[in-house]
Amino acid sequence: MYSYYTLILLVATASCGPVKRGVAFDGYPQDFAFANFAFAKPHVPSPAEIAAAIQAAKEASASVMAAQHRVQEAKDEVLNQQHIASHKQAQAALALQKTEAAAAVQQQEAKSAANALIQAQQRLAHAKAEVAELQKIAAVKEAHAAAVIQKSAAAAAAEVQRSDETARKLAALQHSNSVTLKQANAGKDGSLSATSAAVAAANDRNGAQHVAWVAAPKYVQLNPWG
């Protein structure tokens, strides 16, 4: 018989839902953003379906036990009727030694006991057939419950594997974006440094030209008066 504690444990595990994740970067070009990952979720037996399958298996098992109890009762009845029939037949044999009238009465009682024995045997055969049929039904329902639980466990394991794969992809994208951002920032810093150096050099050249112009004497030719 399938362990019901194992069934309950698998029901609790199957009730976990998928995790949806999404990441977006604001203020950066679209190349730095990545979309949410979505996976098509296969049909997973719900906790209600699993509980219904387990309940059906329990009811089928209880029906088998009840039918087996009826078989035992029928067996007891057969043994009792056999005892009665044997006793009546012994009485009939004893009555044959007496009068014909008493023998006829005993024979009738023996015939009735034999008929009761036949009926009890028929009820026993019917009860055995009922047990066999109920055992078949119980086996089918238990197999169905086991299949439902196995499907739920497989779906839960697949969901965990997909979640792990998604986490690895997200980590790889985050690392790639981080490296790209660092390279972009390094390029910006290099451009700013080069621009600052060019401006400083231009200022130095302008200052040198100004000093040279002030230091050099300027000669102006003056014409005589008149």
mmCIF file with all atom_site columns, C-alpha atoms in Angstrom:
data_model
loop_
_atom_site.group_PDB
_atom_site.id
_atom_site.type_symbol
_atom_site.label_atom_id
_atom_site.label_alt_id
_atom_site.label_comp_id
_atom_site.label_asym_id
_atom_site.label_entity_id
_atom_site.label_seq_id
_atom_site.pdbx_PDB_ins_code
_atom_site.Cartn_x
_atom_site.Cartn_y
_atom_site.Cartn_z
_atom_site.occupancy
_atom_site.B_iso_or_equiv
_atom_site.pdbx_formal_charge
_atom_site.auth_seq_id
_atom_site.auth_comp_id
_atom_site.auth_asym_id
_atom_site.auth_atom_id
_atom_site.pdbx_PDB_model_num
ATOM 1   C CA . MET A 1 1   ? 0.000   0.000   0.000   1.00 0.00 ? 1   MET A CA 1
ATOM 2   C CA . TYR A 1 2   ? 1.341   3.410   -0.934  1.00 0.00 ? 2   TYR A CA 1
ATOM 3   C CA . SER A 1 3   ? 2.651   5.479   1.983   1.00 0.00 ? 3   SER A CA 1
ATOM 4   C CA . TYR A 1 4   ? 0.231   8.315   2.707   1.00 0.00 ? 4   TYR A CA 1
ATOM 5   C CA . TYR A 1 5   ? 2.925   10.319  4.537   1.00 0.00 ? 5   TYR A CA 1
ATOM 6   C CA . THR A 1 6   ? 4.919   10.368  1.291   1.00 0.00 ? 6   THR A CA 1
ATOM 7   C CA . LEU A 1 7   ? 1.811   11.487  -0.612  1.00 0.00 ? 7   LEU A CA 1
ATOM 8   C CA . ILE A 1 8   ? 1.231   14.402  1.802   1.00 0.00 ? 8   ILE A CA 1
ATOM 9   C CA . LEU A 1 9   ? 4.901   15.465  1.562   1.00 0.00 ? 9   LEU A CA 1
ATOM 10  C CA . LEU A 1 10  ? 4.758   15.541  -2.244  1.00 0.00 ? 10  LEU A CA 1
ATOM 11  C CA . VAL A 1 11  ? 1.522   17.591  -2.139  1.00 0.00 ? 11  VAL A CA 1
ATOM 12  C CA . ALA A 1 12  ? 3.248   20.243  0.017   1.00 0.00 ? 12  ALA A CA 1
ATOM 13  C CA . THR A 1 13  ? 6.216   20.338  -2.396  1.00 0.00 ? 13  THR A CA 1
ATOM 14  C CA . ALA A 1 14  ? 4.018   20.691  -5.524  1.00 0.00 ? 14  ALA A CA 1
ATOM 15  C CA . SER A 1 15  ? 2.166   23.720  -4.095  1.00 0.00 ? 15  SER A CA 1
ATOM 16  C CA . CYS A 1 16  ? 5.171   26.030  -4.667  1.00 0.00 ? 16  CYS A CA 1
ATOM 17  C CA . GLY A 1 17  ? 4.653   28.450  -7.569  1.00 0.00 ? 17  GLY A CA 1
ATOM 18  C CA . PRO A 1 18  ? 7.165   29.803  -10.147 1.00 0.00 ? 18  PRO A CA 1
ATOM 19  C CA . VAL A 1 19  ? 9.160   32.966  -9.474  1.00 0.00 ? 19  VAL A CA 1
ATOM 20  C CA . LYS A 1 20  ? 8.981   35.757  -12.017 1.00 0.00 ? 20  LYS A CA 1
ATOM 21  C CA . ARG A 1 21  ? 11.966  38.092  -12.258 1.00 0.00 ? 21  ARG A CA 1
ATOM 22  C CA . GLY A 1 22  ? 12.679  41.218  -14.241 1.00 0.00 ? 22  GLY A CA 1
ATOM 23  C CA . VAL A 1 23  ? 15.501  43.757  -14.362 1.00 0.00 ? 23  VAL A CA 1
ATOM 24  C CA . ALA A 1 24  ? 15.568  47.143  -16.054 1.00 0.00 ? 24  ALA A CA 1
ATOM 25  C CA . PHE A 1 25  ? 18.163  49.943  -16.133 1.00 0.00 ? 25  PHE A CA 1
ATOM 26  C CA . ASP A 1 26  ? 16.832  53.511  -16.279 1.00 0.00 ? 26  ASP A CA 1
ATOM 27  C CA . GLY A 1 27  ? 18.924  56.317  -17.781 1.00 0.00 ? 27  GLY A CA 1
ATOM 28  C CA . TYR A 1 28  ? 21.059  54.071  -19.988 1.00 0.00 ? 28  TYR A CA 1
ATOM 29  C CA . PRO A 1 29  ? 20.755  53.100  -23.658 1.00 0.00 ? 29  PRO A CA 1
ATOM 30  C CA . GLN A 1 30  ? 18.456  50.241  -24.527 1.00 0.00 ? 30  GLN A CA 1
ATOM 31  C CA . ASP A 1 31  ? 21.452  47.940  -25.088 1.00 0.00 ? 31  ASP A CA 1
ATOM 32  C CA . PHE A 1 32  ? 22.031  47.844  -21.317 1.00 0.00 ? 32  PHE A CA 1
ATOM 33  C CA . ALA A 1 33  ? 18.486  46.605  -20.472 1.00 0.00 ? 33  ALA A CA 1
ATOM 34  C CA . PHE A 1 34  ? 17.407  42.978  -20.648 1.00 0.00 ? 34  PHE A CA 1
ATOM 35  C CA . ALA A 1 35  ? 13.876  41.551  -20.729 1.00 0.00 ? 35  ALA A CA 1
ATOM 36  C CA . ASN A 1 36  ? 12.086  39.315  -18.269 1.00 0.00 ? 36  ASN A CA 1
ATOM 37  C CA . PHE A 1 37  ? 12.389  35.596  -18.767 1.00 0.00 ? 37  PHE A CA 1
ATOM 38  C CA . ALA A 1 38  ? 9.077   33.700  -19.135 1.00 0.00 ? 38  ALA A CA 1
ATOM 39  C CA . PHE A 1 39  ? 8.623   29.968  -19.511 1.00 0.00 ? 39  PHE A CA 1
ATOM 40  C CA . ALA A 1 40  ? 5.519   28.058  -20.605 1.00 0.00 ? 40  ALA A CA 1
ATOM 41  C CA . LYS A 1 41  ? 4.299   26.226  -17.508 1.00 0.00 ? 41  LYS A CA 1
ATOM 42  C CA . PRO A 1 42  ? 3.110   22.663  -18.160 1.00 0.00 ? 42  PRO A CA 1
ATOM 43  C CA . HIS A 1 43  ? -0.009  21.322  -16.569 1.00 0.00 ? 43  HIS A CA 1
ATOM 44  C CA . VAL A 1 44  ? 0.750   20.453  -12.934 1.00 0.00 ? 44  VAL A CA 1
ATOM 45  C CA . PRO A 1 45  ? -1.804  18.558  -10.843 1.00 0.00 ? 45  PRO A CA 1
ATOM 46  C CA . SER A 1 46  ? -3.333  20.929  -8.324  1.00 0.00 ? 46  SER A CA 1
ATOM 47  C CA . PRO A 1 47  ? -3.356  20.155  -4.597  1.00 0.00 ? 47  PRO A CA 1
ATOM 48  C CA . ALA A 1 48  ? -7.095  19.526  -4.902  1.00 0.00 ? 48  ALA A CA 1
ATOM 49  C CA . GLU A 1 49  ? -6.549  16.931  -7.662  1.00 0.00 ? 49  GLU A CA 1
ATOM 50  C CA . ILE A 1 50  ? -3.824  15.213  -5.652  1.00 0.00 ? 50  ILE A CA 1
ATOM 51  C CA . ALA A 1 51  ? -5.989  15.209  -2.511  1.00 0.00 ? 51  ALA A CA 1
ATOM 52  C CA . ALA A 1 52  ? -8.932  13.821  -4.505  1.00 0.00 ? 52  ALA A CA 1
ATOM 53  C CA . ALA A 1 53  ? -6.773  11.036  -5.937  1.00 0.00 ? 53  ALA A CA 1
ATOM 54  C CA . ILE A 1 54  ? -5.477  10.141  -2.471  1.00 0.00 ? 54  ILE A CA 1
ATOM 55  C CA . GLN A 1 55  ? -9.017  10.197  -1.034  1.00 0.00 ? 55  GLN A CA 1
ATOM 56  C CA . ALA A 1 56  ? -10.267 7.939   -3.837  1.00 0.00 ? 56  ALA A CA 1
ATOM 57  C CA . ALA A 1 57  ? -7.437  5.480   -3.152  1.00 0.00 ? 57  ALA A CA 1
ATOM 58  C CA . LYS A 1 58  ? -8.277  5.496   0.574   1.00 0.00 ? 58  LYS A CA 1
ATOM 59  C CA . GLU A 1 59  ? -11.959 4.880   -0.127  1.00 0.00 ? 59  GLU A CA 1
ATOM 60  C CA . ALA A 1 60  ? -11.126 2.021   -2.497  1.00 0.00 ? 60  ALA A CA 1
ATOM 61  C CA . SER A 1 61  ? -8.869  0.463   0.145   1.00 0.00 ? 61  SER A CA 1
ATOM 62  C CA . ALA A 1 62  ? -11.627 0.811   2.747   1.00 0.00 ? 62  ALA A CA 1
ATOM 63  C CA . SER A 1 63  ? -14.067 -0.879  0.358   1.00 0.00 ? 63  SER A CA 1
ATOM 64  C CA . VAL A 1 64  ? -11.654 -3.798  -0.047  1.00 0.00 ? 64  VAL A CA 1
ATOM 65  C CA . MET A 1 65  ? -11.356 -4.178  3.731   1.00 0.00 ? 65  MET A CA 1
ATOM 66  C CA . ALA A 1 66  ? -15.140 -4.105  4.131   1.00 0.00 ? 66  ALA A CA 1
ATOM 67  C CA . ALA A 1 67  ? -15.568 -6.732  1.409   1.00 0.00 ? 67  ALA A CA 1
ATOM 68  C CA . GLN A 1 68  ? -12.944 -8.942  3.055   1.00 0.00 ? 68  GLN A CA 1
ATOM 69  C CA . HIS A 1 69  ? -14.857 -8.624  6.311   1.00 0.00 ? 69  HIS A CA 1
ATOM 70  C CA . ARG A 1 70  ? -18.009 -9.790  4.524   1.00 0.00 ? 70  ARG A CA 1
ATOM 71  C CA . VAL A 1 71  ? -16.061 -12.756 3.127   1.00 0.00 ? 71  VAL A CA 1
ATOM 72  C CA . GLN A 1 72  ? -15.057 -13.737 6.643   1.00 0.00 ? 72  GLN A CA 1
ATOM 73  C CA . GLU A 1 73  ? -18.654 -13.480 7.805   1.00 0.00 ? 73  GLU A CA 1
ATOM 74  C CA . ALA A 1 74  ? -19.757 -15.665 4.878   1.00 0.00 ? 74  ALA A CA 1
ATOM 75  C CA . LYS A 1 75  ? -17.096 -18.241 5.762   1.00 0.00 ? 75  LYS A CA 1
ATOM 76  C CA . ASP A 1 76  ? -18.292 -18.309 9.358   1.00 0.00 ? 76  ASP A CA 1
ATOM 77  C CA . GLU A 1 77  ? -21.844 -18.779 8.149   1.00 0.00 ? 77  GLU A CA 1
ATOM 78  C CA . VAL A 1 78  ? -20.781 -21.686 5.896   1.00 0.00 ? 78  VAL A CA 1
ATOM 79  C CA . LEU A 1 79  ? -19.018 -23.391 8.792   1.00 0.00 ? 79  LEU A CA 1
ATOM 80  C CA . ASN A 1 80  ? -22.061 -22.883 10.990  1.00 0.00 ? 80  ASN A CA 1
ATOM 81  C CA . GLN A 1 81  ? -24.402 -24.258 8.343   1.00 0.00 ? 81  GLN A CA 1
ATOM 82  C CA . GLN A 1 82  ? -22.102 -27.231 7.794   1.00 0.00 ? 82  GLN A CA 1
ATOM 83  C CA . HIS A 1 83  ? -22.204 -27.957 11.506  1.00 0.00 ? 83  HIS A CA 1
ATOM 84  C CA . ILE A 1 84  ? -25.993 -27.694 11.553  1.00 0.00 ? 84  ILE A CA 1
ATOM 85  C CA . ALA A 1 85  ? -26.325 -29.870 8.445   1.00 0.00 ? 85  ALA A CA 1
ATOM 86  C CA . SER A 1 86  ? -24.047 -32.522 9.906   1.00 0.00 ? 86  SER A CA 1
ATOM 87  C CA . HIS A 1 87  ? -25.991 -32.478 13.136  1.00 0.00 ? 87  HIS A CA 1
ATOM 88  C CA . LYS A 1 88  ? -29.324 -32.768 11.311  1.00 0.00 ? 88  LYS A CA 1
ATOM 89  C CA . GLN A 1 89  ? -28.037 -35.552 9.115   1.00 0.00 ? 89  GLN A CA 1
ATOM 90  C CA . ALA A 1 90  ? -26.881 -37.420 12.210  1.00 0.00 ? 90  ALA A CA 1
ATOM 91  C CA . GLN A 1 91  ? -30.292 -36.926 13.741  1.00 0.00 ? 91  GLN A CA 1
ATOM 92  C CA . ALA A 1 92  ? -31.942 -38.143 10.522  1.00 0.00 ? 92  ALA A CA 1
ATOM 93  C CA . ALA A 1 93  ? -29.797 -41.260 10.524  1.00 0.00 ? 93  ALA A CA 1
ATOM 94  C CA . LEU A 1 94  ? -30.773 -41.883 14.101  1.00 0.00 ? 94  LEU A CA 1
ATOM 95  C CA . ALA A 1 95  ? -34.444 -41.301 13.325  1.00 0.00 ? 95  ALA A CA 1
ATOM 96  C CA . LEU A 1 96  ? -34.335 -43.914 10.559  1.00 0.00 ? 96  LEU A CA 1
ATOM 97  C CA . GLN A 1 97  ? -33.923 -46.454 13.253  1.00 0.00 ? 97  GLN A CA 1
ATOM 98  C CA . LYS A 1 98  ? -37.171 -45.250 14.747  1.00 0.00 ? 98  LYS A CA 1
ATOM 99  C CA . THR A 1 99  ? -40.513 -44.756 13.148  1.00 0.00 ? 99  THR A CA 1
ATOM 100 C CA . GLU A 1 100 ? -41.071 -43.817 9.513   1.00 0.00 ? 100 GLU A CA 1
ATOM 101 C CA . ALA A 1 101 ? -42.904 -40.629 10.526  1.00 0.00 ? 101 ALA A CA 1
ATOM 102 C CA . ALA A 1 102 ? -40.091 -39.346 12.659  1.00 0.00 ? 102 ALA A CA 1
ATOM 103 C CA . ALA A 1 103 ? -37.639 -40.198 9.895   1.00 0.00 ? 103 ALA A CA 1
ATOM 104 C CA . ALA A 1 104 ? -39.619 -38.146 7.359   1.00 0.00 ? 104 ALA A CA 1
ATOM 105 C CA . VAL A 1 105 ? -39.507 -35.103 9.636   1.00 0.00 ? 105 VAL A CA 1
ATOM 106 C CA . GLN A 1 106 ? -35.794 -35.411 10.159  1.00 0.00 ? 106 GLN A CA 1
ATOM 107 C CA . GLN A 1 107 ? -35.204 -35.859 6.433   1.00 0.00 ? 107 GLN A CA 1
ATOM 108 C CA . GLN A 1 108 ? -37.093 -32.636 5.704   1.00 0.00 ? 108 GLN A CA 1
ATOM 109 C CA . GLU A 1 109 ? -35.023 -30.736 8.224   1.00 0.00 ? 109 GLU A CA 1
ATOM 110 C CA . ALA A 1 110 ? -31.838 -32.164 6.734   1.00 0.00 ? 110 ALA A CA 1
ATOM 111 C CA . LYS A 1 111 ? -32.948 -31.101 3.247   1.00 0.00 ? 111 LYS A CA 1
ATOM 112 C CA . SER A 1 112 ? -33.621 -27.568 4.496   1.00 0.00 ? 112 SER A CA 1
ATOM 113 C CA . ALA A 1 113 ? -30.187 -27.434 6.127   1.00 0.00 ? 113 ALA A CA 1
ATOM 114 C CA . ALA A 1 114 ? -28.571 -28.605 2.881   1.00 0.00 ? 114 ALA A CA 1
ATOM 115 C CA . ASN A 1 115 ? -30.377 -25.900 0.940   1.00 0.00 ? 115 ASN A CA 1
ATOM 116 C CA . ALA A 1 116 ? -29.203 -23.319 3.484   1.00 0.00 ? 116 ALA A CA 1
ATOM 117 C CA . LEU A 1 117 ? -25.644 -24.588 3.018   1.00 0.00 ? 117 LEU A CA 1
ATOM 118 C CA . ILE A 1 118 ? -25.900 -24.180 -0.758  1.00 0.00 ? 118 ILE A CA 1
ATOM 119 C CA . GLN A 1 119 ? -27.179 -20.624 -0.362  1.00 0.00 ? 119 GLN A CA 1
ATOM 120 C CA . ALA A 1 120 ? -24.354 -19.807 2.064   1.00 0.00 ? 120 ALA A CA 1
ATOM 121 C CA . GLN A 1 121 ? -21.809 -21.151 -0.429  1.00 0.00 ? 121 GLN A CA 1
ATOM 122 C CA . GLN A 1 122 ? -23.342 -19.019 -3.174  1.00 0.00 ? 122 GLN A CA 1
ATOM 123 C CA . ARG A 1 123 ? -23.086 -15.931 -0.966  1.00 0.00 ? 123 ARG A CA 1
ATOM 124 C CA . LEU A 1 124 ? -19.441 -16.779 -0.282  1.00 0.00 ? 124 LEU A CA 1
ATOM 125 C CA . ALA A 1 125 ? -18.693 -17.016 -4.015  1.00 0.00 ? 125 ALA A CA 1
ATOM 126 C CA . HIS A 1 126 ? -20.445 -13.691 -4.612  1.00 0.00 ? 126 HIS A CA 1
ATOM 127 C CA . ALA A 1 127 ? -18.481 -12.032 -1.798  1.00 0.00 ? 127 ALA A CA 1
ATOM 128 C CA . LYS A 1 128 ? -15.190 -13.338 -3.225  1.00 0.00 ? 128 LYS A CA 1
ATOM 129 C CA . ALA A 1 129 ? -16.078 -11.995 -6.669  1.00 0.00 ? 129 ALA A CA 1
ATOM 130 C CA . GLU A 1 130 ? -16.918 -8.616  -5.118  1.00 0.00 ? 130 GLU A CA 1
ATOM 131 C CA . VAL A 1 131 ? -13.541 -8.530  -3.339  1.00 0.00 ? 131 VAL A CA 1
ATOM 132 C CA . ALA A 1 132 ? -11.710 -9.291  -6.593  1.00 0.00 ? 132 ALA A CA 1
ATOM 133 C CA . GLU A 1 133 ? -13.559 -6.503  -8.438  1.00 0.00 ? 133 GLU A CA 1
ATOM 134 C CA . LEU A 1 134 ? -12.947 -3.969  -5.675  1.00 0.00 ? 134 LEU A CA 1
ATOM 135 C CA . GLN A 1 135 ? -9.267  -4.919  -5.572  1.00 0.00 ? 135 GLN A CA 1
ATOM 136 C CA . LYS A 1 136 ? -9.009  -4.166  -9.292  1.00 0.00 ? 136 LYS A CA 1
ATOM 137 C CA . ILE A 1 137 ? -10.664 -0.765  -8.790  1.00 0.00 ? 137 ILE A CA 1
ATOM 138 C CA . ALA A 1 138 ? -8.396  0.014   -5.832  1.00 0.00 ? 138 ALA A CA 1
ATOM 139 C CA . ALA A 1 139 ? -5.299  -0.921  -7.852  1.00 0.00 ? 139 ALA A CA 1
ATOM 140 C CA . VAL A 1 140 ? -6.350  1.411   -10.679 1.00 0.00 ? 140 VAL A CA 1
ATOM 141 C CA . LYS A 1 141 ? -7.019  4.314   -8.305  1.00 0.00 ? 141 LYS A CA 1
ATOM 142 C CA . GLU A 1 142 ? -3.751  3.786   -6.423  1.00 0.00 ? 142 GLU A CA 1
ATOM 143 C CA . ALA A 1 143 ? -1.847  3.709   -9.721  1.00 0.00 ? 143 ALA A CA 1
ATOM 144 C CA . HIS A 1 144 ? -3.580  6.929   -10.771 1.00 0.00 ? 144 HIS A CA 1
ATOM 145 C CA . ALA A 1 145 ? -2.707  8.608   -7.469  1.00 0.00 ? 145 ALA A CA 1
ATOM 146 C CA . ALA A 1 146 ? 0.932   7.519   -7.809  1.00 0.00 ? 146 ALA A CA 1
ATOM 147 C CA . ALA A 1 147 ? 1.049   8.836   -11.398 1.00 0.00 ? 147 ALA A CA 1
ATOM 148 C CA . VAL A 1 148 ? -0.423  12.200  -10.336 1.00 0.00 ? 148 VAL A CA 1
ATOM 149 C CA . ILE A 1 149 ? 2.112   12.545  -7.518  1.00 0.00 ? 149 ILE A CA 1
ATOM 150 C CA . GLN A 1 150 ? 4.996   11.522  -9.776  1.00 0.00 ? 150 GLN A CA 1
ATOM 151 C CA . LYS A 1 151 ? 3.911   14.057  -12.398 1.00 0.00 ? 151 LYS A CA 1
ATOM 152 C CA . SER A 1 152 ? 3.675   16.775  -9.755  1.00 0.00 ? 152 SER A CA 1
ATOM 153 C CA . ALA A 1 153 ? 7.141   15.938  -8.408  1.00 0.00 ? 153 ALA A CA 1
ATOM 154 C CA . ALA A 1 154 ? 8.634   15.929  -11.930 1.00 0.00 ? 154 ALA A CA 1
ATOM 155 C CA . ALA A 1 155 ? 7.039   19.312  -12.679 1.00 0.00 ? 155 ALA A CA 1
ATOM 156 C CA . ALA A 1 156 ? 8.383   20.740  -9.410  1.00 0.00 ? 156 ALA A CA 1
ATOM 157 C CA . ALA A 1 157 ? 11.896  19.454  -10.214 1.00 0.00 ? 157 ALA A CA 1
ATOM 158 C CA . ALA A 1 158 ? 11.707  20.932  -13.724 1.00 0.00 ? 158 ALA A CA 1
ATOM 159 C CA . GLU A 1 159 ? 10.569  24.270  -12.281 1.00 0.00 ? 159 GLU A CA 1
ATOM 160 C CA . VAL A 1 160 ? 13.524  24.300  -9.882  1.00 0.00 ? 160 VAL A CA 1
ATOM 161 C CA . GLN A 1 161 ? 15.899  23.516  -12.754 1.00 0.00 ? 161 GLN A CA 1
ATOM 162 C CA . ARG A 1 162 ? 14.414  26.316  -14.889 1.00 0.00 ? 162 ARG A CA 1
ATOM 163 C CA . SER A 1 163 ? 14.724  28.737  -11.966 1.00 0.00 ? 163 SER A CA 1
ATOM 164 C CA . ASP A 1 164 ? 18.398  27.831  -11.549 1.00 0.00 ? 164 ASP A CA 1
ATOM 165 C CA . GLU A 1 165 ? 19.016  28.312  -15.279 1.00 0.00 ? 165 GLU A CA 1
ATOM 166 C CA . THR A 1 166 ? 17.263  31.703  -15.185 1.00 0.00 ? 166 THR A CA 1
ATOM 167 C CA . ALA A 1 167 ? 19.367  32.789  -12.208 1.00 0.00 ? 167 ALA A CA 1
ATOM 168 C CA . ARG A 1 168 ? 22.562  31.841  -14.056 1.00 0.00 ? 168 ARG A CA 1
ATOM 169 C CA . LYS A 1 169 ? 21.497  33.787  -17.146 1.00 0.00 ? 169 LYS A CA 1
ATOM 170 C CA . LEU A 1 170 ? 20.583  36.832  -15.062 1.00 0.00 ? 170 LEU A CA 1
ATOM 171 C CA . ALA A 1 171 ? 23.946  36.702  -13.284 1.00 0.00 ? 171 ALA A CA 1
ATOM 172 C CA . ALA A 1 172 ? 25.770  36.484  -16.629 1.00 0.00 ? 172 ALA A CA 1
ATOM 173 C CA . LEU A 1 173 ? 23.836  39.468  -18.033 1.00 0.00 ? 173 LEU A CA 1
ATOM 174 C CA . GLN A 1 174 ? 24.460  41.513  -14.904 1.00 0.00 ? 174 GLN A CA 1
ATOM 175 C CA . HIS A 1 175 ? 28.191  40.769  -15.107 1.00 0.00 ? 175 HIS A CA 1
ATOM 176 C CA . SER A 1 176 ? 28.264  41.672  -18.823 1.00 0.00 ? 176 SER A CA 1
ATOM 177 C CA . ASN A 1 177 ? 26.418  44.962  -18.214 1.00 0.00 ? 177 ASN A CA 1
ATOM 178 C CA . SER A 1 178 ? 28.699  45.785  -15.294 1.00 0.00 ? 178 SER A CA 1
ATOM 179 C CA . VAL A 1 179 ? 31.803  45.273  -17.455 1.00 0.00 ? 179 VAL A CA 1
ATOM 180 C CA . THR A 1 180 ? 30.296  47.354  -20.268 1.00 0.00 ? 180 THR A CA 1
ATOM 181 C CA . LEU A 1 181 ? 29.431  50.201  -17.879 1.00 0.00 ? 181 LEU A CA 1
ATOM 182 C CA . LYS A 1 182 ? 32.942  50.175  -16.439 1.00 0.00 ? 182 LYS A CA 1
ATOM 183 C CA . GLN A 1 183 ? 34.430  50.346  -19.940 1.00 0.00 ? 183 GLN A CA 1
ATOM 184 C CA . ALA A 1 184 ? 32.087  53.197  -20.872 1.00 0.00 ? 184 ALA A CA 1
ATOM 185 C CA . ASN A 1 185 ? 32.985  55.133  -17.715 1.00 0.00 ? 185 ASN A CA 1
ATOM 186 C CA . ALA A 1 186 ? 36.691  54.538  -18.366 1.00 0.00 ? 186 ALA A CA 1
ATOM 187 C CA . GLY A 1 187 ? 36.285  55.875  -21.910 1.00 0.00 ? 187 GLY A CA 1
ATOM 188 C CA . LYS A 1 188 ? 34.497  58.971  -20.608 1.00 0.00 ? 188 LYS A CA 1
ATOM 189 C CA . ASP A 1 189 ? 37.238  59.586  -18.024 1.00 0.00 ? 189 ASP A CA 1
ATOM 190 C CA . GLY A 1 190 ? 39.919  59.257  -20.734 1.00 0.00 ? 190 GLY A CA 1
ATOM 191 C CA . SER A 1 191 ? 38.089  61.707  -23.007 1.00 0.00 ? 191 SER A CA 1
ATOM 192 C CA . LEU A 1 192 ? 37.738  64.248  -20.197 1.00 0.00 ? 192 LEU A CA 1
ATOM 193 C CA . SER A 1 193 ? 41.445  63.931  -19.332 1.00 0.00 ? 193 SER A CA 1
ATOM 194 C CA . ALA A 1 194 ? 42.477  64.448  -22.961 1.00 0.00 ? 194 ALA A CA 1
ATOM 195 C CA . THR A 1 195 ? 40.176  67.466  -23.290 1.00 0.00 ? 195 THR A CA 1
ATOM 196 C CA . SER A 1 196 ? 41.521  69.009  -20.084 1.00 0.00 ? 196 SER A CA 1
ATOM 197 C CA . ALA A 1 197 ? 45.099  68.518  -21.267 1.00 0.00 ? 197 ALA A CA 1
ATOM 198 C CA . ALA A 1 198 ? 44.334  70.130  -24.641 1.00 0.00 ? 198 ALA A CA 1
ATOM 199 C CA . VAL A 1 199 ? 42.710  73.144  -22.964 1.00 0.00 ? 199 VAL A CA 1
ATOM 200 C CA . ALA A 1 200 ? 45.665  73.546  -20.608 1.00 0.00 ? 200 ALA A CA 1
ATOM 201 C CA . ALA A 1 201 ? 48.137  73.377  -23.505 1.00 0.00 ? 201 ALA A CA 1
ATOM 202 C CA . ALA A 1 202 ? 46.177  75.993  -25.448 1.00 0.00 ? 202 ALA A CA 1
ATOM 203 C CA . ASN A 1 203 ? 46.155  78.304  -22.442 1.00 0.00 ? 203 ASN A CA 1
ATOM 204 C CA . ASP A 1 204 ? 49.923  77.875  -22.065 1.00 0.00 ? 204 ASP A CA 1
ATOM 205 C CA . ARG A 1 205 ? 50.516  78.821  -25.729 1.00 0.00 ? 205 ARG A CA 1
ATOM 206 C CA . ASN A 1 206 ? 48.317  81.920  -25.473 1.00 0.00 ? 206 ASN A CA 1
ATOM 207 C CA . GLY A 1 207 ? 50.119  83.041  -22.310 1.00 0.00 ? 207 GLY A CA 1
ATOM 208 C CA . ALA A 1 208 ? 53.537  82.654  -23.930 1.00 0.00 ? 208 ALA A CA 1
ATOM 209 C CA . GLN A 1 209 ? 52.517  84.718  -26.964 1.00 0.00 ? 209 GLN A CA 1
ATOM 210 C CA . HIS A 1 210 ? 51.192  87.485  -24.707 1.00 0.00 ? 210 HIS A CA 1
ATOM 211 C CA . VAL A 1 211 ? 54.420  87.649  -22.732 1.00 0.00 ? 211 VAL A CA 1
ATOM 212 C CA . ALA A 1 212 ? 56.513  87.768  -25.910 1.00 0.00 ? 212 ALA A CA 1
ATOM 213 C CA . TRP A 1 213 ? 54.440  90.629  -27.297 1.00 0.00 ? 213 TRP A CA 1
ATOM 214 C CA . VAL A 1 214 ? 54.821  92.692  -24.142 1.00 0.00 ? 214 VAL A CA 1
ATOM 215 C CA . ALA A 1 215 ? 58.551  92.046  -23.780 1.00 0.00 ? 215 ALA A CA 1
ATOM 216 C CA . ALA A 1 216 ? 59.529  92.885  -27.390 1.00 0.00 ? 216 ALA A CA 1
ATOM 217 C CA . PRO A 1 217 ? 60.251  96.703  -27.925 1.00 0.00 ? 217 PRO A CA 1
ATOM 218 C CA . LYS A 1 218 ? 58.159  98.524  -30.493 1.00 0.00 ? 218 LYS A CA 1
ATOM 219 C CA . TYR A 1 219 ? 59.952  101.185 -32.606 1.00 0.00 ? 219 TYR A CA 1
ATOM 220 C CA . VAL A 1 220 ? 57.870  103.993 -34.140 1.00 0.00 ? 220 VAL A CA 1
ATOM 221 C CA . GLN A 1 221 ? 59.458  106.312 -36.683 1.00 0.00 ? 221 GLN A CA 1
ATOM 222 C CA . LEU A 1 222 ? 58.823  110.049 -36.040 1.00 0.00 ? 222 LEU A CA 1
ATOM 223 C CA . ASN A 1 223 ? 58.996  112.572 -38.890 1.00 0.00 ? 223 ASN A CA 1
ATOM 224 C CA . PRO A 1 224 ? 60.525  116.077 -38.243 1.00 0.00 ? 224 PRO A CA 1
ATOM 225 C CA . TRP A 1 225 ? 58.240  119.103 -37.678 1.00 0.00 ? 225 TRP A CA 1
ATOM 226 C CA . GLY A 1 226 ? 57.583  121.519 -40.452 1.00 0.00 ? 226 GLY A CA 1
#
